[in-house]
XYZ file of N, CA and C in Angstrom:
570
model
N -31.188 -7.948 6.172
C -30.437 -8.033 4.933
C -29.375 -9.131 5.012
N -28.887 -9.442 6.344
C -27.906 -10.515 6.239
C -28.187 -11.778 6.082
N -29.163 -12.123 6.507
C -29.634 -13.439 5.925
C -30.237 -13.896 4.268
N -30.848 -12.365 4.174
C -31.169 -12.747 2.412
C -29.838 -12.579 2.036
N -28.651 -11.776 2.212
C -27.628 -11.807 1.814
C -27.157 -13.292 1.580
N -27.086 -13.988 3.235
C -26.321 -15.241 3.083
C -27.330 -16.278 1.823
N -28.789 -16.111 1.886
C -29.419 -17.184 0.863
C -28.780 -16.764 -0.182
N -28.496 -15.774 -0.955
C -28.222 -15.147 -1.957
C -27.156 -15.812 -2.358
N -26.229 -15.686 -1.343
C -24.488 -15.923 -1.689
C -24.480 -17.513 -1.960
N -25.263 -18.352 -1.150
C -25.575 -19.725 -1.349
C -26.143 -20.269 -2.645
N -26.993 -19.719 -3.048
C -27.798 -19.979 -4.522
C -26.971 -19.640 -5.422
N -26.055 -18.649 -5.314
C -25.022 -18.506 -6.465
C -23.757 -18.886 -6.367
N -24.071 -19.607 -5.442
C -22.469 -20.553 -5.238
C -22.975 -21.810 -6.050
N -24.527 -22.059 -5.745
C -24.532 -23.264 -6.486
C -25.111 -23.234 -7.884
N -25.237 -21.993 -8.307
C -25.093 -21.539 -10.383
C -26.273 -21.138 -10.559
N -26.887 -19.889 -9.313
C -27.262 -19.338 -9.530
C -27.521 -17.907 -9.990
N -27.281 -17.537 -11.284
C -26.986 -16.088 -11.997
C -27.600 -15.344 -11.326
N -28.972 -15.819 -11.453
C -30.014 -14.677 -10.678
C -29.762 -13.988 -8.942
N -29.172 -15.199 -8.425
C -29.331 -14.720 -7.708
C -27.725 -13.811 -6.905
N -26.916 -14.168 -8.029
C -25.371 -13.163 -7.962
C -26.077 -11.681 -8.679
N -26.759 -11.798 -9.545
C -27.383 -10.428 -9.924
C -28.128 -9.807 -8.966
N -28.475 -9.916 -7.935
C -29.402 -9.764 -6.680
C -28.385 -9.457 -6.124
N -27.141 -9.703 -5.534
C -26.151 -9.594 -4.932
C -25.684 -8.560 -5.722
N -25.482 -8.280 -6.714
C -24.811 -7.575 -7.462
C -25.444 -5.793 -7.139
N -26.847 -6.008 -7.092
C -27.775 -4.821 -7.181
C -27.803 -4.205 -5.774
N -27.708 -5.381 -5.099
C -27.387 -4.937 -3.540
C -26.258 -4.189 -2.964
N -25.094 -4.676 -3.587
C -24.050 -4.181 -2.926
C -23.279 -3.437 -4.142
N -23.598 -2.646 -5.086
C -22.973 -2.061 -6.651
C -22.636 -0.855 -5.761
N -23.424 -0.323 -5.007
C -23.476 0.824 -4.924
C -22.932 2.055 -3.835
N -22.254 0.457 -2.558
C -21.170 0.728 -1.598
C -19.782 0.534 -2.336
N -19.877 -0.504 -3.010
C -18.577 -1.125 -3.817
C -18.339 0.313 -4.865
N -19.427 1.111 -5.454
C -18.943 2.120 -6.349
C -18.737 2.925 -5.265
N -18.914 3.573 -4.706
C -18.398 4.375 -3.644
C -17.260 4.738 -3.186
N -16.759 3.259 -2.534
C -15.855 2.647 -1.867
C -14.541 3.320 -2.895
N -15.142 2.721 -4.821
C -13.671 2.665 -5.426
C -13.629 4.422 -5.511
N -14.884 4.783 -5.808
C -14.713 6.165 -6.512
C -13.692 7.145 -5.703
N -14.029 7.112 -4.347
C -13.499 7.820 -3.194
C -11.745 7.612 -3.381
N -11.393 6.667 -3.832
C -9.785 6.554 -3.594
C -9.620 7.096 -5.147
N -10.762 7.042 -5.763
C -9.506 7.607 -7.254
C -10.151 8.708 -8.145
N -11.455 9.099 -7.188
C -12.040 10.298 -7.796
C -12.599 10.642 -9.134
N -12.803 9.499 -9.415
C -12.847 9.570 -11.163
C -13.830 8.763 -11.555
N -14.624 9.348 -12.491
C -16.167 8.387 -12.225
C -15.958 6.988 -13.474
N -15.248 6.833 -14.413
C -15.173 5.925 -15.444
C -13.927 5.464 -15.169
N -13.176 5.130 -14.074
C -11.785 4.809 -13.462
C -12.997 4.193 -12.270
N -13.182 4.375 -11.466
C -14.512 3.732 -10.784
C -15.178 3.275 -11.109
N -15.813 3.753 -12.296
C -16.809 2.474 -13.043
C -16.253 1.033 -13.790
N -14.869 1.167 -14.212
C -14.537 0.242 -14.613
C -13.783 -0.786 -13.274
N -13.244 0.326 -12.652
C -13.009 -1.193 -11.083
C -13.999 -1.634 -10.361
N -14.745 -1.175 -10.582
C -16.293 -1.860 -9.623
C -16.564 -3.313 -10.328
N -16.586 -2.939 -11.680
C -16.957 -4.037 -12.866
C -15.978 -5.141 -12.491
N -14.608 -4.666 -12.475
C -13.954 -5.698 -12.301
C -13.308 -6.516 -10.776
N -14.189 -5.684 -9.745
C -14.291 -6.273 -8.748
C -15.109 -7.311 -8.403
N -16.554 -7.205 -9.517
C -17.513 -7.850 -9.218
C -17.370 -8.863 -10.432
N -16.223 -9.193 -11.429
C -16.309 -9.988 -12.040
C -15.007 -10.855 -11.248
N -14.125 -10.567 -10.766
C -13.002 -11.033 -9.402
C -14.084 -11.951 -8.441
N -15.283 -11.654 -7.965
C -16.067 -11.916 -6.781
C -16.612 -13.143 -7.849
N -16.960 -12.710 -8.767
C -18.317 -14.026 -9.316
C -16.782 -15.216 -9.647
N -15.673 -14.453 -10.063
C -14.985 -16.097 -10.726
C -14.233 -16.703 -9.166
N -14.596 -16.223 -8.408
C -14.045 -16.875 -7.227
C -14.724 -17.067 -6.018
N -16.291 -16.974 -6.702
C -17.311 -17.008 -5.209
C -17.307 -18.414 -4.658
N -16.905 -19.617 -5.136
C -16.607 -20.480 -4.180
C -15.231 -20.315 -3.172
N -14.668 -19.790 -2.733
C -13.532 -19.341 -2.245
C -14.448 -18.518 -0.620
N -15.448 -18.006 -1.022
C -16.063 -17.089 -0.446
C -16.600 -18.056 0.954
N -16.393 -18.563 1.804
C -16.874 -19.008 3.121
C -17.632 -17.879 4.311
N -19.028 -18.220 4.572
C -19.366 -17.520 5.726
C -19.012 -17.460 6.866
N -18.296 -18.463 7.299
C -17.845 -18.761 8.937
C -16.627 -17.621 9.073
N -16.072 -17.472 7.514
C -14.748 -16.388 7.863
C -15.095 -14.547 8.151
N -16.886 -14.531 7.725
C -16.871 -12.906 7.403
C -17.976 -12.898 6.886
N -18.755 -11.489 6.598
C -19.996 -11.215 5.872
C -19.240 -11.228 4.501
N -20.024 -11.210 3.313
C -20.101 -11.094 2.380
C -19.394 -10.000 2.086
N -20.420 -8.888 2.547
C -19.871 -7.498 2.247
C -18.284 -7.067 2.535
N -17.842 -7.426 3.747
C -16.305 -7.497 3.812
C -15.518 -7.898 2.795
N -15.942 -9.370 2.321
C -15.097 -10.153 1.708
C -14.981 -9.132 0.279
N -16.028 -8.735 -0.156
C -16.523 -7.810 -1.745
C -15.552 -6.667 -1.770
N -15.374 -6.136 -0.179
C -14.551 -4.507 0.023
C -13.226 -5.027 -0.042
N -12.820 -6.632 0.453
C -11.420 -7.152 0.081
C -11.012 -7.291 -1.425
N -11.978 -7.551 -1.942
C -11.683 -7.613 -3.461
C -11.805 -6.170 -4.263
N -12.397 -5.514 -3.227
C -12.452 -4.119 -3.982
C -11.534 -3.068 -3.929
N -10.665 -3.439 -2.309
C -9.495 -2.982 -1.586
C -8.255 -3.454 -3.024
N -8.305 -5.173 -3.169
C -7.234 -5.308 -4.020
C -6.946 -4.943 -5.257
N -8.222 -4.773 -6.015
C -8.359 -4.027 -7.614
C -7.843 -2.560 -7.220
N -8.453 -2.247 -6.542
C -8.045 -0.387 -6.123
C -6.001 -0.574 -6.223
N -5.627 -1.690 -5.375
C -4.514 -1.378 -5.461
C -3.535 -2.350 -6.878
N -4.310 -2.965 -7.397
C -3.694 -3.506 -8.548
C -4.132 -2.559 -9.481
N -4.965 -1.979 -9.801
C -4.842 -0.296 -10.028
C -3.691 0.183 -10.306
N -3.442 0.701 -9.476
C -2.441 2.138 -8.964
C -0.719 1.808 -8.940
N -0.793 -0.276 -9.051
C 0.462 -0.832 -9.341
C 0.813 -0.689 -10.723
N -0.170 -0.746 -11.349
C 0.005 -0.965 -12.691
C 1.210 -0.476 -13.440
N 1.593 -0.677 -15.135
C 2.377 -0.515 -15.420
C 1.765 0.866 -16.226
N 0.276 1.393 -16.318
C 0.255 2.194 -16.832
C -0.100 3.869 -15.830
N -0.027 3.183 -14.333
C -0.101 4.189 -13.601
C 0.773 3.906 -12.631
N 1.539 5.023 -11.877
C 2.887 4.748 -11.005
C 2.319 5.497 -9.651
N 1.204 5.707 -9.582
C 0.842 6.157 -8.028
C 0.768 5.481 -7.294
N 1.001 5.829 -5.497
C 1.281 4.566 -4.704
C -0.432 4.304 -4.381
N -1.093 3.093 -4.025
C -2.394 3.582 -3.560
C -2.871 4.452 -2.548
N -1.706 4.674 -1.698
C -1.695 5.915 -0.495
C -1.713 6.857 -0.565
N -1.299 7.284 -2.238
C -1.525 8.748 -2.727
C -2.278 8.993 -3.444
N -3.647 8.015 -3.619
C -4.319 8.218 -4.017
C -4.935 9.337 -4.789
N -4.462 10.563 -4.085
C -5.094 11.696 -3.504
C -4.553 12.647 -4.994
N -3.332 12.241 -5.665
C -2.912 13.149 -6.691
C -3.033 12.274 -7.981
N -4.699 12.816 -8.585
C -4.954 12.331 -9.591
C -4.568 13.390 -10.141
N -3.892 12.997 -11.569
C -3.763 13.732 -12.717
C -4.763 14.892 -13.228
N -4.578 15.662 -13.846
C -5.508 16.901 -13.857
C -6.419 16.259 -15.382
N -5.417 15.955 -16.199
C -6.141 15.694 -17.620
C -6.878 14.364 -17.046
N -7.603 13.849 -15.842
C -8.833 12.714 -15.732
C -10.222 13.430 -15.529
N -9.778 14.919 -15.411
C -11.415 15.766 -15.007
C -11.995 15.252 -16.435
N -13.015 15.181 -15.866
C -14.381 15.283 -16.728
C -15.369 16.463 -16.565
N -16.198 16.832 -17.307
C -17.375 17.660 -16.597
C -18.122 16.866 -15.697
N -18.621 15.819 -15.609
C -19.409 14.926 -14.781
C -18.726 15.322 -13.623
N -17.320 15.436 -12.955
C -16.745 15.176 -11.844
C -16.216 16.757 -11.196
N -16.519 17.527 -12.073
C -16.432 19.217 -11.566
C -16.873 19.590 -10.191
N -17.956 19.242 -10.038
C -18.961 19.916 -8.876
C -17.655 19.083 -7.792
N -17.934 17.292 -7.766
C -17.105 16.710 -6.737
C -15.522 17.513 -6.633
N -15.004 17.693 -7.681
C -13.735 18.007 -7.449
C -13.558 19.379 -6.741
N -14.618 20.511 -6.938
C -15.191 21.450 -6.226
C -14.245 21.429 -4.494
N -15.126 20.742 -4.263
C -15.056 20.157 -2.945
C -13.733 19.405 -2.522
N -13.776 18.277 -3.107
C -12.510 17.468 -3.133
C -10.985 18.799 -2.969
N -11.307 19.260 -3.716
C -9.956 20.225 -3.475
C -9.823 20.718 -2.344
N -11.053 21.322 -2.061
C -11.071 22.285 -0.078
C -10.947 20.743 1.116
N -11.123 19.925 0.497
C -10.762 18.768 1.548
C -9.350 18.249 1.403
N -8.768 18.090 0.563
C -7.515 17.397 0.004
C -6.485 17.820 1.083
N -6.129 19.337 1.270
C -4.958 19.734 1.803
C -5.099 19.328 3.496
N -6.168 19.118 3.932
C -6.624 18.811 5.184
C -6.284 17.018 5.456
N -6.581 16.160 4.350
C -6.919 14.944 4.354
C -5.352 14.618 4.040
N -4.520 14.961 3.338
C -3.036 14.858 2.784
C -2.104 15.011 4.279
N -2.496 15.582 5.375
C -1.665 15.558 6.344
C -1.951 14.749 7.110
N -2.743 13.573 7.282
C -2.700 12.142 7.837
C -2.202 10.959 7.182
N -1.530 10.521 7.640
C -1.387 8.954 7.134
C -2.125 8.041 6.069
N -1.950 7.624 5.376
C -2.927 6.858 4.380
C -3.426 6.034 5.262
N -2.993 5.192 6.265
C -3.989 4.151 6.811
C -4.763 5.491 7.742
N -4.759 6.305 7.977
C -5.645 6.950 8.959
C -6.850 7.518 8.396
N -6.180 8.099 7.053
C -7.479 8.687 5.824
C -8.180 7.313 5.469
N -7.714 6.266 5.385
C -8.150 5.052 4.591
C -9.584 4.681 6.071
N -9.325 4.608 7.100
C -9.803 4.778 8.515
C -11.018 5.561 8.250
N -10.707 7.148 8.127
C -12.026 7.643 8.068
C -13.032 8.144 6.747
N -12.522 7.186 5.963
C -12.684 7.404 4.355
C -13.645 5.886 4.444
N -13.478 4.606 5.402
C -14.556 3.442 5.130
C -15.699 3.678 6.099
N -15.214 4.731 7.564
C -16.367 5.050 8.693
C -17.132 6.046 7.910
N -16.780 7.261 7.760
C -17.496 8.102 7.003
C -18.479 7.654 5.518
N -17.451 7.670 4.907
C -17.674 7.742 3.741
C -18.423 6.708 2.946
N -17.615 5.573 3.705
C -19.123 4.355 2.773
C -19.457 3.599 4.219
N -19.747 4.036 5.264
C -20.676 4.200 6.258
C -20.741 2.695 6.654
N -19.264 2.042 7.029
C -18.893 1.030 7.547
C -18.929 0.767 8.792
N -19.109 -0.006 9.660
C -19.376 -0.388 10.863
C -17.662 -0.757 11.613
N -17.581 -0.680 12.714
C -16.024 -1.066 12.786
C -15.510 -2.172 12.649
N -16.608 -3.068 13.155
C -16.410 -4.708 12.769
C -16.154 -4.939 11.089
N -16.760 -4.359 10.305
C -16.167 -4.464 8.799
C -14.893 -3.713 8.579
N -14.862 -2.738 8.919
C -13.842 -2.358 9.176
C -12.722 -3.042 9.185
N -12.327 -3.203 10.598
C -11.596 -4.150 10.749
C -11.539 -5.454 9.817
N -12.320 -5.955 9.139
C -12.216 -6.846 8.736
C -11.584 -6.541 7.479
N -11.794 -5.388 6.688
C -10.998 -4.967 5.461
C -9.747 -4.693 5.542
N -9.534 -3.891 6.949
C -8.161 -3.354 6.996
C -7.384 -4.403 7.703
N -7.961 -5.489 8.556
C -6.981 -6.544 8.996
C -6.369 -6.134 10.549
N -6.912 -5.347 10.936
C -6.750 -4.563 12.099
C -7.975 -4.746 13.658
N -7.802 -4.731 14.404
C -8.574 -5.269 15.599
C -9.649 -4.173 15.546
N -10.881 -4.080 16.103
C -12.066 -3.462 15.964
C -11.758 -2.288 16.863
N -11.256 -2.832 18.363
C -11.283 -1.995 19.185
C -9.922 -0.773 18.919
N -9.010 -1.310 17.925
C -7.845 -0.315 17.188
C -8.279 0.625 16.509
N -9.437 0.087 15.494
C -9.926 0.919 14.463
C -10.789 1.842 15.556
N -12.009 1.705 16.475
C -12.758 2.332 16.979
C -11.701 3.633 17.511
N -10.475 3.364 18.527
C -9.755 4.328 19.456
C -8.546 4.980 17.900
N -8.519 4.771 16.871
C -7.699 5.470 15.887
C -8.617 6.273 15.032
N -10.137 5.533 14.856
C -10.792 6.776 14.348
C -11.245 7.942 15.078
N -11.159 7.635 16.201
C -11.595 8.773 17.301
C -10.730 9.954 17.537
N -9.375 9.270 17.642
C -8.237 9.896 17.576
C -7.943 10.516 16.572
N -8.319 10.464 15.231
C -8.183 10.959 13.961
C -9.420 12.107 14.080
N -10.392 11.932 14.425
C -11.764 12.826 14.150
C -11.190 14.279 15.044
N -11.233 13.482 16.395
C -10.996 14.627 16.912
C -9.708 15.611 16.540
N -8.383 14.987 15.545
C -7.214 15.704 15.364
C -7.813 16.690 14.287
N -9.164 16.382 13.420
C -8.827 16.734 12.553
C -10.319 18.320 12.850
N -11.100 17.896 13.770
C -11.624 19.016 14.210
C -10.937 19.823 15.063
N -9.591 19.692 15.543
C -8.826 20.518 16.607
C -7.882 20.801 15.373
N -7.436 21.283 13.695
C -6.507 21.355 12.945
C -7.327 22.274 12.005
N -8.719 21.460 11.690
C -9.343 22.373 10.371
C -10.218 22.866 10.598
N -10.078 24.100 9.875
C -11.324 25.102 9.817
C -12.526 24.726 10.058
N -13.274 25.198 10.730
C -14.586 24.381 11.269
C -15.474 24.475 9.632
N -15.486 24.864 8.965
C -15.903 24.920 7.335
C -15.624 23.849 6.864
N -14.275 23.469 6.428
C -13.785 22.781 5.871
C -14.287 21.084 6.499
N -14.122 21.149 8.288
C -14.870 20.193 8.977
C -16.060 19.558 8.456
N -16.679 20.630 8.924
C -18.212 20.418 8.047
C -18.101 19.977 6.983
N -17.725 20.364 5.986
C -17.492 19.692 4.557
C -16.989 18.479 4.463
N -16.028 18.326 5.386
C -15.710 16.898 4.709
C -16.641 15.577 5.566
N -17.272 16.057 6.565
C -18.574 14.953 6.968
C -19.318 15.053 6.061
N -19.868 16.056 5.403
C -21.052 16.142 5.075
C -20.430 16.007 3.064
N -19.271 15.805 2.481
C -18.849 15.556 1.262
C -19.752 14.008 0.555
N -20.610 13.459 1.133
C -21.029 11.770 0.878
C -22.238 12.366 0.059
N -22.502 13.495 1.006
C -23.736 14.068 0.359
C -23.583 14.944 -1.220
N -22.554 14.573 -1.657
C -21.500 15.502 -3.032
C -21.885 14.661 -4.154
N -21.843 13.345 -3.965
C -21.100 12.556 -4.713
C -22.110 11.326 -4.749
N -22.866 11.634 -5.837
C -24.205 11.156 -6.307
C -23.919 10.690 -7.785
């Protein structure tokens, strides 16, 4: 995938639609993930994905391979909408608190997730935002540490010995239920 990736990113650097729509189809669906997870809300996610991937197309010459995969660079732009988000003047949450969305954003679509989301929340609220943010890109949109690191700006071998350190705090703290659930929550949120 990384090499059709890199032809991909090349052909639409040089004005190719088709082949940013190829890119687009490829990676929509870590990038929706990625946003949904920090703000829980499926049309608050659908609209930052959109505008992550319209951020990526007006600045894909900017985009160099020698600095990073693709996919990194997409989770940087997806990292910064998430938090130009949450700056906004019409929402005052920090992006670290992601975690306390407003009650009037339920939808029925998002019931079942929030289900869940709730029996995880009080567990996930007693770590650090960079530590949840940690096992929210390993877990959850099933990042490698080398990307990792590359989103969070942090050394590989930091991220590897802080997610470890986090996993294991959080199976020596929570209910082995609740454990289970929140590995197995990716499988929720379809």
């Amino acid at each position: 995938m990384v090499r059709e990736t890199e032809k991909l990113v090349k052909a639409a650097q040089d004005g190719s639609t088709d082949s940013f729509g190829r890119l687009y189809e490829l990676f929509f669906d870590r990038i929706y993930r990625y946003i949904y997870y920090r703000t829980m809300h499926r049309e608050t996610a659908e609209d930052l994905c959109s505008k992550t991937f319209l951020k990526a197309l007006d600045s894909l010459d900017s985009f160099k391979p020698g600095r990073g995969s693709f996919s990194t660079w997409l989770y940087r732009i997806a990292a910064n909408t998430v938090s130009d988000h949450f700056r906004s003047a019409e929402r005052r949450e920090s992006p670290a608190d992601v975690w306390e969305i407003p009650s009037e954003e339920d939808h029925v679509v998002d019931v079942h997730n929030r289900i869940y989301w709730e029996k995880l929340k009080p567990v996930l609220m007693e770590l650090p935002a960079g530590k949840r943010e940690l096992i929210m890109l390993r877990i959850w949109d099933d990042l490698s540490f080398t990307e990792i690191a590359a989103v969070t700006g942090k050394s590989e071998a930091s991220c590897k010995m802080n997610f470890g350190r986090t996993l294991k705090h959080l199976k020596d703290t929570a209910p082995l239920s609740l454990y289970l659930l929140f590995i197995g929550f990716t499988t929720f949120i379809e």
